[in-house]
Tab-separated table of C-alpha atoms in Angstrom:
chain	number	residue	atom	x	y	z
A	267	MET	CA	-8.652	47.635	-6.063
A	268	THR	CA	-7.016	45.083	-8.165
A	269	GLU	CA	-8.998	41.571	-8.179
A	270	SER	CA	-6.084	39.874	-6.519
A	271	ALA	CA	-6.357	42.320	-3.317
A	272	SER	CA	-10.033	42.062	-3.160
A	273	ARG	CA	-10.268	38.583	-3.075
A	274	ALA	CA	-9.534	37.319	0.402
A	275	PRO	CA	-7.682	33.985	0.468
A	276	ALA	CA	-9.274	30.930	2.040
A	277	THR	CA	-8.223	30.546	5.509
A	278	THR	CA	-9.477	26.736	5.555
A	279	ASP	CA	-9.582	23.661	2.943
A	280	ARG	CA	-12.255	21.559	2.502
A	281	GLY	CA	-11.659	19.244	5.389
A	282	GLY	CA	-11.612	22.387	8.147
A	283	ARG	CA	-7.878	22.434	7.999
A	284	PRO	CA	-5.665	25.692	7.897
A	285	ALA	CA	-5.420	26.234	4.047
A	286	LEU	CA	-1.898	26.667	2.491
A	287	SER	CA	-0.591	30.031	3.186
A	288	ALA	CA	-0.880	32.573	0.736
A	289	THR	CA	2.371	34.288	0.157
A	290	SER	CA	3.709	36.321	-2.641
A	291	ARG	CA	5.465	33.054	-3.815
A	292	THR	CA	2.356	30.727	-3.541
A	293	GLN	CA	-0.246	33.132	-4.801
A	294	HIS	CA	-1.908	31.906	-7.758
A	295	ARG	CA	-1.904	34.824	-10.182
A	296	ARG	CA	-2.304	33.015	-13.864
A	297	LEU	CA	-4.618	30.340	-14.676
A	298	ARG	CA	-5.968	30.721	-11.155
A	299	GLU	CA	-8.898	28.305	-11.507
A	300	GLN	CA	-6.169	25.604	-11.798
A	301	GLY	CA	-4.778	26.555	-8.538
A	302	SER	CA	-5.714	25.196	-4.999
A	303	ALA	CA	-4.761	26.159	-1.237
A	304	ASP	CA	-6.500	22.891	-0.249
A	305	ARG	CA	-3.924	20.694	1.632
A	306	ALA	CA	-6.048	17.610	0.456
A	307	ASP	CA	-5.122	18.469	-3.161
A	308	LEU	CA	-1.302	19.166	-1.956
A	309	ARG	CA	-1.316	15.512	-0.157
A	310	ALA	CA	-2.955	14.201	-3.567
A	311	VAL	CA	-0.211	15.282	-5.467
A	312	LEU	CA	2.645	14.245	-3.139
A	313	GLY	CA	0.856	10.930	-3.130
A	314	ALA	CA	0.883	10.134	-6.688
A	315	GLY	CA	4.630	11.482	-7.436
A	316	PHE	CA	7.740	9.758	-6.709
A	317	ILE	CA	10.535	12.108	-7.380
A	318	ALA	CA	10.842	15.809	-6.128
A	319	HIS	CA	13.364	18.422	-7.729
A	320	LEU	CA	15.022	20.445	-4.925
A	321	GLY	CA	16.210	23.676	-5.811
A	322	LEU	CA	18.662	25.247	-3.664
A	323	ILE	CA	22.070	27.475	-3.846
A	324	VAL	CA	25.272	25.318	-3.543
A	325	ASP	CA	28.797	27.071	-3.587
A	326	GLY	CA	26.747	30.456	-4.692
A	327	ALA	CA	25.207	28.590	-7.751
A	328	PRO	CA	21.590	27.573	-7.985
A	329	MET	CA	21.288	23.801	-8.382
A	330	VAL	CA	18.285	21.492	-8.840
A	331	LEU	CA	18.488	18.066	-7.677
A	332	PRO	CA	15.797	15.033	-8.525
A	333	THR	CA	15.444	12.966	-5.221
A	334	SER	CA	13.020	10.647	-3.732
A	335	TYR	CA	10.752	11.745	-0.732
A	336	GLY	CA	8.008	10.885	1.296
A	337	PHE	CA	5.431	12.917	3.691
A	338	ASP	CA	3.533	13.039	6.756
A	339	ASP	CA	0.581	15.613	7.338
A	340	GLU	CA	3.185	18.341	8.276
A	341	HIS	CA	6.290	17.755	6.581
A	342	LEU	CA	8.274	16.408	3.396
A	343	TYR	CA	10.815	14.370	4.007
A	344	LEU	CA	13.733	14.329	1.191
A	345	HIS	CA	17.029	12.515	0.746
A	346	GLY	CA	19.866	14.539	0.043
A	347	SER	CA	23.549	14.796	1.124
A	348	VAL	CA	24.002	17.712	-1.394
A	349	ALA	CA	21.189	19.318	0.725
A	350	SER	CA	22.449	18.766	4.179
A	351	ARG	CA	26.020	20.125	3.288
A	352	SER	CA	24.278	23.262	1.862
A	353	LEU	CA	22.241	23.658	5.223
A	354	GLN	CA	25.360	23.023	7.308
A	355	ALA	CA	26.877	25.801	5.092
A	356	GLU	CA	23.760	28.215	5.249
A	357	PRO	CA	21.422	26.529	7.706
A	358	ALA	CA	18.697	29.531	7.392
A	359	ALA	CA	18.848	28.819	3.448
A	360	GLU	CA	15.415	28.921	1.609
A	361	VAL	CA	14.774	26.357	-0.957
A	362	CYS	CA	12.006	25.383	-3.222
A	363	VAL	CA	10.682	21.837	-4.048
A	364	THR	CA	8.634	20.999	-6.988
A	365	VAL	CA	6.668	17.963	-7.839
A	366	THR	CA	4.981	17.563	-11.202
A	367	LEU	CA	2.972	14.619	-12.665
A	368	VAL	CA	1.824	14.794	-16.707
A	369	ASP	CA	-1.395	13.338	-16.999
A	370	GLY	CA	-1.753	13.905	-20.634
A	371	LEU	CA	-1.567	16.068	-23.958
A	372	VAL	CA	-4.233	18.343	-24.576
A	373	LEU	CA	-4.370	18.899	-28.717
A	374	ALA	CA	-6.193	21.610	-29.633
A	375	ARG	CA	-7.328	22.852	-33.554
A	376	SER	CA	-4.625	25.752	-33.145
A	377	VAL	CA	-1.104	25.269	-31.640
A	378	PHE	CA	-1.948	28.264	-29.574
A	379	GLU	CA	-4.107	26.324	-27.700
A	380	HIS	CA	-2.487	23.108	-27.096
A	381	ALA	CA	-1.871	22.210	-23.339
A	382	VAL	CA	-0.932	20.105	-21.066
A	383	ASN	CA	-2.915	17.934	-18.396
A	384	TYR	CA	-0.891	17.955	-15.214
A	385	ARG	CA	-0.806	18.122	-11.763
A	386	SER	CA	1.948	20.252	-9.751
A	387	ALA	CA	2.851	21.402	-6.347
A	388	MET	CA	5.703	23.757	-5.263
A	389	ILE	CA	6.588	23.848	-1.635
A	390	TYR	CA	8.905	26.923	0.005
A	391	GLY	CA	10.628	27.245	3.370
A	392	VAL	CA	13.818	26.778	5.250
A	393	PRO	CA	14.769	22.890	5.435
A	394	ARG	CA	15.635	21.583	8.838
A	395	LEU	CA	18.400	18.400	8.621
A	396	VAL	CA	16.828	15.600	10.880
A	397	THR	CA	19.223	14.546	13.654
A	398	ASP	CA	16.854	12.866	15.863
A	399	GLN	CA	17.225	9.129	15.759
A	400	GLY	CA	13.446	8.563	16.096
A	401	GLU	CA	12.511	11.262	13.678
A	402	LYS	CA	14.722	10.303	11.335
A	403	LEU	CA	13.457	6.572	11.422
A	404	ARG	CA	9.855	7.797	11.039
A	405	GLY	CA	10.778	9.957	8.242
A	406	LEU	CA	12.542	7.041	6.374
A	407	ARG	CA	9.692	4.933	6.978
A	408	CYS	CA	7.443	7.298	5.296
A	409	LEU	CA	9.881	7.659	2.482
A	410	SER	CA	10.042	3.889	1.964
A	411	GLU	CA	6.218	3.409	2.651
A	412	HIS	CA	5.527	6.014	-0.174
A	413	LEU	CA	7.905	4.513	-2.610
A	414	ALA	CA	7.135	0.822	-2.036
A	415	PRO	CA	4.110	0.223	0.384
A	416	GLY	CA	5.228	-2.806	2.628
A	417	GLN	CA	8.826	-2.929	1.860
A	418	TRP	CA	9.777	-1.045	5.213
A	419	ASP	CA	8.188	-4.415	7.320
A	420	TYR	CA	9.423	-6.941	4.591
A	421	ALA	CA	13.283	-5.582	4.162
A	422	ARG	CA	15.725	-5.371	6.888
A	423	ARG	CA	15.677	-2.094	8.869
A	424	PRO	CA	18.544	0.559	8.894
A	425	SER	CA	21.409	-0.288	11.295
A	426	ARG	CA	22.439	2.343	13.915
A	427	LYS	CA	25.742	2.806	11.621
A	428	GLU	CA	23.516	3.177	8.293
A	429	LEU	CA	21.071	5.513	9.980
A	430	ALA	CA	24.089	7.685	11.067
A	431	ALA	CA	25.364	7.481	7.293
A	432	THR	CA	22.106	8.660	6.118
A	433	SER	CA	21.183	12.371	5.360
A	434	LEU	CA	17.393	13.090	5.897
A	435	VAL	CA	15.958	16.634	5.477
A	436	ALA	CA	12.665	17.990	6.747
A	437	LEU	CA	10.638	20.884	4.968
A	438	SER	CA	7.494	22.158	6.499
A	439	LEU	CA	4.280	22.033	3.987
A	440	ASP	CA	2.855	25.114	5.230
A	441	GLU	CA	3.939	27.265	2.454
A	442	ALA	CA	3.078	25.581	-0.727
A	443	SER	CA	1.189	26.154	-4.148
A	444	VAL	CA	-0.702	23.698	-6.052
A	445	LYS	CA	-2.034	23.277	-9.733
A	446	ILE	CA	-3.838	21.139	-11.611
A	447	ARG	CA	-5.111	21.037	-15.341
A	448	THR	CA	-7.792	18.738	-16.311
A	449	GLY	CA	-10.005	18.615	-19.297
A	450	PRO	CA	-10.205	19.022	-22.998
A	451	PRO	CA	-8.837	22.035	-25.114
A	452	GLY	CA	-10.801	25.500	-24.732
A	453	ASP	CA	-11.321	26.110	-28.418
A	454	GLY	CA	-14.380	23.959	-28.849
A	455	ASP	CA	-16.627	27.049	-28.664
A	456	GLY	CA	-14.391	29.264	-30.845
A	457	PRO	CA	-13.950	30.177	-34.664
A	458	ASP	CA	-11.396	27.209	-35.027
A	459	ALA	CA	-13.969	24.576	-34.283
A	460	ALA	CA	-14.998	25.402	-37.752
A	461	LEU	CA	-11.936	23.769	-39.153
A	462	ASN	CA	-13.138	20.366	-39.192
A	463	LEU	CA	-9.852	19.064	-37.228
A	464	TRP	CA	-9.420	16.462	-34.458
A	465	ALA	CA	-9.074	17.973	-31.281
A	466	GLY	CA	-9.106	16.042	-27.594
A	467	GLU	CA	-6.643	14.349	-24.910
A	468	LEU	CA	-4.141	12.005	-25.303
A	469	PRO	CA	-3.783	10.558	-21.714
A	470	LEU	CA	-0.303	9.396	-20.567
A	471	ILE	CA	-0.904	6.285	-18.498
A	472	SER	CA	2.328	4.429	-17.134
A	473	VAL	CA	1.663	0.855	-14.962
A	474	TRP	CA	3.775	-1.191	-13.220
A	475	GLY	CA	5.618	-3.753	-15.035
A	476	GLU	CA	6.524	-7.465	-14.352
A	477	PRO	CA	9.184	-7.753	-11.312
A	478	VAL	CA	12.926	-8.425	-12.499
A	479	PRO	CA	14.248	-10.715	-10.091
A	480	ASP	CA	18.153	-9.961	-9.012
A	481	PRO	CA	20.457	-12.228	-10.662
A	482	ALA	CA	21.931	-13.146	-7.559
A	483	LEU	CA	18.554	-14.136	-6.375
A	484	PRO	CA	18.780	-18.210	-4.761
A	485	ALA	CA	15.962	-19.995	-6.525
A	486	GLY	CA	12.877	-20.743	-5.014
A	487	ILE	CA	12.198	-17.290	-3.423
A	488	SER	CA	9.085	-15.649	-4.715
A	489	VAL	CA	8.045	-12.233	-5.060
A	490	ALA	CA	6.788	-10.465	-2.128
A	491	ALA	CA	3.050	-10.277	-2.110
A	492	HIS	CA	3.151	-6.357	-1.583
A	493	VAL	CA	5.205	-6.443	-4.805
A	494	ARG	CA	3.118	-8.785	-6.939
A	495	ALA	CA	0.384	-6.699	-6.033
A	496	ARG	CA	1.510	-3.583	-7.869
A	497	VAL	CA	1.985	-5.491	-11.283
A	498	GLY	CA	-0.246	-3.975	-13.797
A	499	THR	CA	-1.480	-1.256	-11.821
A	500	PRO	CA	-1.501	2.554	-12.392
A	501	ALA	CA	2.205	4.157	-11.316
A	502	PHE	CA	0.967	7.349	-10.984
A	503	ASP	CA	-2.677	7.541	-9.366
Protein backbone atom coordinates (compact mmCIF):
# COMPACT_ATOMS: atom_id res chain seq x y z
CA MET A 1 0.00 0.00 0.00
CA THR A 2 1.33 3.40 -0.90
CA GLU A 3 1.85 6.12 1.68
CA SER A 4 -0.83 8.29 0.06
CA ALA A 5 -3.31 5.43 0.24
CA SER A 6 -2.48 4.51 3.85
CA ARG A 7 -2.85 8.03 5.21
CA ALA A 8 -6.50 9.02 5.50
CA PRO A 9 -7.11 12.71 4.94
CA ALA A 10 -8.14 14.80 7.94
CA THR A 11 -11.89 15.27 8.20
CA THR A 12 -11.79 18.39 10.36
CA ASP A 13 -9.42 21.32 10.69
CA ARG A 14 -7.93 22.94 13.79
CA GLY A 15 -11.14 24.88 14.39
CA GLY A 16 -13.32 21.77 14.21
CA ARG A 17 -14.75 22.71 10.82
CA PRO A 18 -14.77 20.26 7.88
CA ALA A 19 -11.32 20.12 6.33
CA LEU A 20 -10.78 21.21 2.76
CA SER A 21 -11.83 18.41 0.45
CA ALA A 22 -9.03 16.03 -0.54
CA THR A 23 -9.55 15.27 -4.21
CA SER A 24 -7.15 14.01 -6.84
CA ARG A 25 -6.54 17.66 -7.73
CA THR A 26 -5.93 18.98 -4.23
CA GLN A 27 -4.05 16.05 -2.69
CA HIS A 28 -0.51 17.00 -1.70
CA ARG A 29 1.88 14.62 -3.42
CA ARG A 30 5.15 16.59 -3.37
CA LEU A 31 6.55 18.48 -0.36
CA ARG A 32 3.63 17.28 1.71
CA GLU A 33 5.00 18.93 4.83
CA GLN A 34 4.22 22.30 3.24
CA GLY A 35 0.60 21.38 2.55
CA SER A 36 -2.46 22.10 4.64
CA ALA A 37 -6.16 21.18 4.52
CA ASP A 38 -7.03 23.68 7.25
CA ARG A 39 -9.59 26.32 6.33
CA ALA A 40 -7.87 28.78 8.66
CA ASP A 41 -4.71 28.53 6.54
CA LEU A 42 -6.76 29.03 3.37
CA ARG A 43 -8.38 32.14 4.85
CA ALA A 44 -4.99 33.45 5.96
CA VAL A 45 -3.56 33.17 2.44
CA LEU A 46 -6.65 34.76 0.88
CA GLY A 47 -6.62 37.49 3.50
CA ALA A 48 -3.00 38.37 2.81
CA GLY A 49 -3.24 38.49 -0.99
CA PHE A 50 -4.93 40.96 -3.31
CA ILE A 51 -4.79 39.49 -6.82
CA ALA A 52 -6.04 36.07 -7.88
CA HIS A 53 -5.29 34.37 -11.18
CA LEU A 54 -8.37 32.80 -12.71
CA GLY A 55 -7.70 29.98 -15.15
CA LEU A 56 -10.53 29.06 -17.52
CA ILE A 57 -11.29 28.09 -21.10
CA VAL A 58 -12.44 30.91 -23.39
CA ASP A 59 -13.46 30.11 -26.96
CA GLY A 60 -11.75 26.75 -26.70
CA ALA A 61 -8.39 28.08 -25.52
CA PRO A 62 -6.92 28.37 -22.00
CA MET A 63 -6.76 31.82 -20.45
CA VAL A 64 -5.44 33.04 -17.10
CA LEU A 65 -6.85 36.34 -15.87
CA PRO A 66 -5.47 38.41 -13.00
CA THR A 67 -8.37 39.82 -11.01
CA SER A 68 -9.19 41.30 -7.62
CA TYR A 69 -11.26 39.24 -5.21
CA GLY A 70 -13.04 39.11 -1.89
CA PHE A 71 -14.21 36.20 0.21
CA ASP A 72 -16.37 35.04 3.09
CA ASP A 73 -16.52 31.72 4.94
CA GLU A 74 -17.97 29.84 1.99
CA HIS A 75 -17.14 31.63 -1.26
CA LEU A 76 -14.51 33.47 -3.23
CA TYR A 77 -15.96 36.45 -5.10
CA LEU A 78 -14.28 37.54 -8.33
CA HIS A 79 -14.72 40.41 -10.75
CA GLY A 80 -14.78 39.01 -14.23
CA SER A 81 -16.59 40.07 -17.37
CA VAL A 82 -14.62 37.52 -19.42
CA ALA A 83 -15.40 34.84 -16.85
CA SER A 84 -19.09 35.70 -16.92
CA ARG A 85 -19.18 35.44 -20.72
CA SER A 86 -17.47 32.06 -20.49
CA LEU A 87 -20.00 30.91 -17.88
CA GLN A 88 -22.88 31.92 -20.10
CA ALA A 89 -21.39 29.87 -22.94
CA GLU A 90 -20.45 26.89 -20.75
CA PRO A 91 -22.29 27.12 -17.41
CA ALA A 92 -20.86 23.82 -16.11
CA ALA A 93 -17.21 24.56 -16.99
CA GLU A 94 -14.69 24.21 -14.18
CA VAL A 95 -12.06 26.80 -13.33
CA CYS A 96 -8.92 26.98 -11.23
CA VAL A 97 -8.06 30.05 -9.13
CA THR A 98 -4.65 30.63 -7.55
CA VAL A 99 -3.40 33.20 -5.05
CA THR A 100 0.34 33.35 -4.35
CA LEU A 101 2.47 35.50 -2.06
CA VAL A 102 6.27 35.54 -2.15
CA ASP A 103 7.74 36.14 1.31
CA GLY A 104 11.41 35.90 0.40
CA LEU A 105 14.25 34.03 -1.23
CA VAL A 106 15.96 31.08 0.42
CA LEU A 107 19.62 31.26 -0.57
CA ALA A 108 21.49 28.04 0.08
CA ARG A 109 25.11 27.00 -0.28
CA SER A 110 24.31 25.21 -3.54
CA VAL A 111 22.05 26.36 -6.33
CA PHE A 112 20.20 23.05 -6.16
CA GLU A 113 18.99 23.82 -2.63
CA HIS A 114 17.77 27.36 -3.37
CA ALA A 115 14.06 27.89 -2.68
CA VAL A 116 11.37 30.51 -2.17
CA ASN A 117 9.39 31.15 0.98
CA TYR A 118 5.80 31.52 -0.12
CA ARG A 119 2.13 31.11 0.69
CA SER A 120 -0.24 29.81 -1.95
CA ALA A 121 -3.81 28.64 -2.39
CA MET A 122 -5.40 26.82 -5.31
CA ILE A 123 -9.18 26.56 -5.60
CA TYR A 124 -11.13 24.39 -8.03
CA GLY A 125 -14.80 24.37 -8.87
CA VAL A 126 -17.65 25.36 -11.11
CA PRO A 127 -18.20 29.10 -10.62
CA ARG A 128 -21.59 30.70 -10.39
CA LEU A 129 -22.59 34.02 -11.89
CA VAL A 130 -24.10 36.11 -9.09
CA THR A 131 -27.42 37.57 -10.25
CA ASP A 132 -29.26 38.16 -6.98
CA GLN A 133 -28.91 41.86 -6.14
CA GLY A 134 -28.56 41.28 -2.39
CA GLU A 135 -25.81 38.70 -2.80
CA LYS A 136 -24.08 40.85 -5.40
CA LEU A 137 -23.97 43.75 -2.95
CA ARG A 138 -22.62 41.48 -0.21
CA GLY A 139 -20.01 40.03 -2.56
CA LEU A 140 -18.91 43.46 -3.77
CA ARG A 141 -18.66 44.61 -0.18
CA CYS A 142 -16.43 41.61 0.59
CA LEU A 143 -14.25 42.54 -2.36
CA SER A 144 -14.07 46.24 -1.47
CA GLU A 145 -13.40 45.65 2.23
CA HIS A 146 -10.73 43.08 1.45
CA LEU A 147 -8.79 45.52 -0.72
CA ALA A 148 -9.47 48.72 1.24
CA PRO A 149 -11.04 48.17 4.67
CA GLY A 150 -13.39 51.03 5.49
CA GLN A 151 -13.84 52.21 1.90
CA TRP A 152 -17.27 50.63 1.38
CA ASP A 153 -18.80 52.79 4.10
CA TYR A 154 -16.77 55.86 3.09
CA ALA A 155 -17.46 56.01 -0.66
CA ARG A 156 -20.75 56.12 -2.55
CA ARG A 157 -22.37 52.71 -2.95
CA PRO A 158 -23.09 51.30 -6.42
CA SER A 159 -26.26 52.56 -8.07
CA ARG A 160 -28.82 50.14 -9.46
CA LYS A 161 -27.50 50.81 -12.97
CA GLU A 162 -23.88 50.31 -11.90
CA LEU A 163 -24.80 47.11 -10.10
CA ALA A 164 -26.49 45.74 -13.22
CA ALA A 165 -23.39 46.54 -15.28
CA THR A 166 -21.04 44.77 -12.85
CA SER A 167 -20.14 41.09 -13.27
CA LEU A 168 -19.46 39.09 -10.12
CA VAL A 169 -18.61 35.40 -9.94
CA ALA A 170 -18.84 33.17 -6.85
CA LEU A 171 -16.69 30.07 -6.38
CA SER A 172 -17.06 27.63 -3.49
CA LEU A 173 -14.02 27.29 -1.21
CA ASP A 174 -14.64 23.59 -0.57
CA GLU A 175 -12.15 22.11 -3.05
CA ALA A 176 -8.91 23.89 -2.30
CA SER A 177 -5.25 23.24 -1.65
CA VAL A 178 -2.88 25.30 0.48
CA LYS A 179 0.92 25.23 0.56
CA ILE A 180 3.24 27.31 2.71
CA ARG A 181 7.04 27.32 2.93
CA THR A 182 8.91 29.10 5.68
CA GLY A 183 12.37 28.89 7.19
CA PRO A 184 16.03 28.62 6.19
CA PRO A 185 17.76 26.49 3.55
CA GLY A 186 17.75 22.76 4.00
CA ASP A 187 21.47 22.15 3.51
CA GLY A 188 22.76 23.34 6.89
CA ASP A 189 23.46 19.81 8.05
CA GLY A 190 24.81 18.45 4.74
CA PRO A 191 28.24 18.31 3.10
CA ASP A 192 27.82 21.80 1.61
CA ALA A 193 27.85 23.31 5.11
CA ALA A 194 31.66 22.99 4.96
CA LEU A 195 31.91 25.32 1.95
CA ASN A 196 32.08 28.38 4.21
CA LEU A 197 29.50 30.25 2.12
CA TRP A 198 26.77 32.55 3.43
CA ALA A 199 23.31 31.03 3.38
CA GLY A 200 19.98 32.21 4.72
CA GLU A 201 16.76 34.02 3.93
CA LEU A 202 16.30 37.29 2.04
CA PRO A 203 12.85 38.53 3.10
CA LEU A 204 10.63 40.41 0.67
CA ILE A 205 8.70 43.12 2.52
CA SER A 206 6.21 45.53 0.94
CA VAL A 207 4.62 48.40 2.85
CA TRP A 208 1.94 50.93 1.98
CA GLY A 209 3.33 54.31 0.95
CA GLU A 210 2.07 57.87 1.30
CA PRO A 211 -1.30 58.48 -0.35
CA VAL A 212 -1.15 60.46 -3.61
CA PRO A 213 -4.17 62.78 -4.00
CA ASP A 214 -6.21 62.95 -7.19
CA PRO A 215 -5.08 66.07 -9.11
CA ALA A 216 -8.76 67.01 -9.41
CA LEU A 217 -9.24 66.92 -5.62
CA PRO A 218 -10.30 70.32 -4.21
CA ALA A 219 -8.07 71.85 -1.57
CA GLY A 220 -8.90 71.11 2.02
CA ILE A 221 -10.02 67.48 1.64
CA SER A 222 -7.82 65.38 3.90
CA VAL A 223 -6.94 61.73 3.51
CA ALA A 224 -9.59 59.48 5.02
CA ALA A 225 -8.58 58.04 8.39
CA HIS A 226 -8.90 54.43 7.26
CA VAL A 227 -6.54 55.16 4.35
CA ARG A 228 -4.04 57.11 6.45
CA ALA A 229 -3.93 54.27 8.99
CA ARG A 230 -2.39 51.90 6.44
CA VAL A 231 0.64 54.07 5.63
CA GLY A 232 3.83 52.27 6.59
CA THR A 233 2.07 49.02 7.43
CA PRO A 234 2.86 45.71 5.66
CA ALA A 235 0.91 45.24 2.46
CA PHE A 236 0.98 41.43 2.67
CA ASP A 237 0.46 40.39 6.28
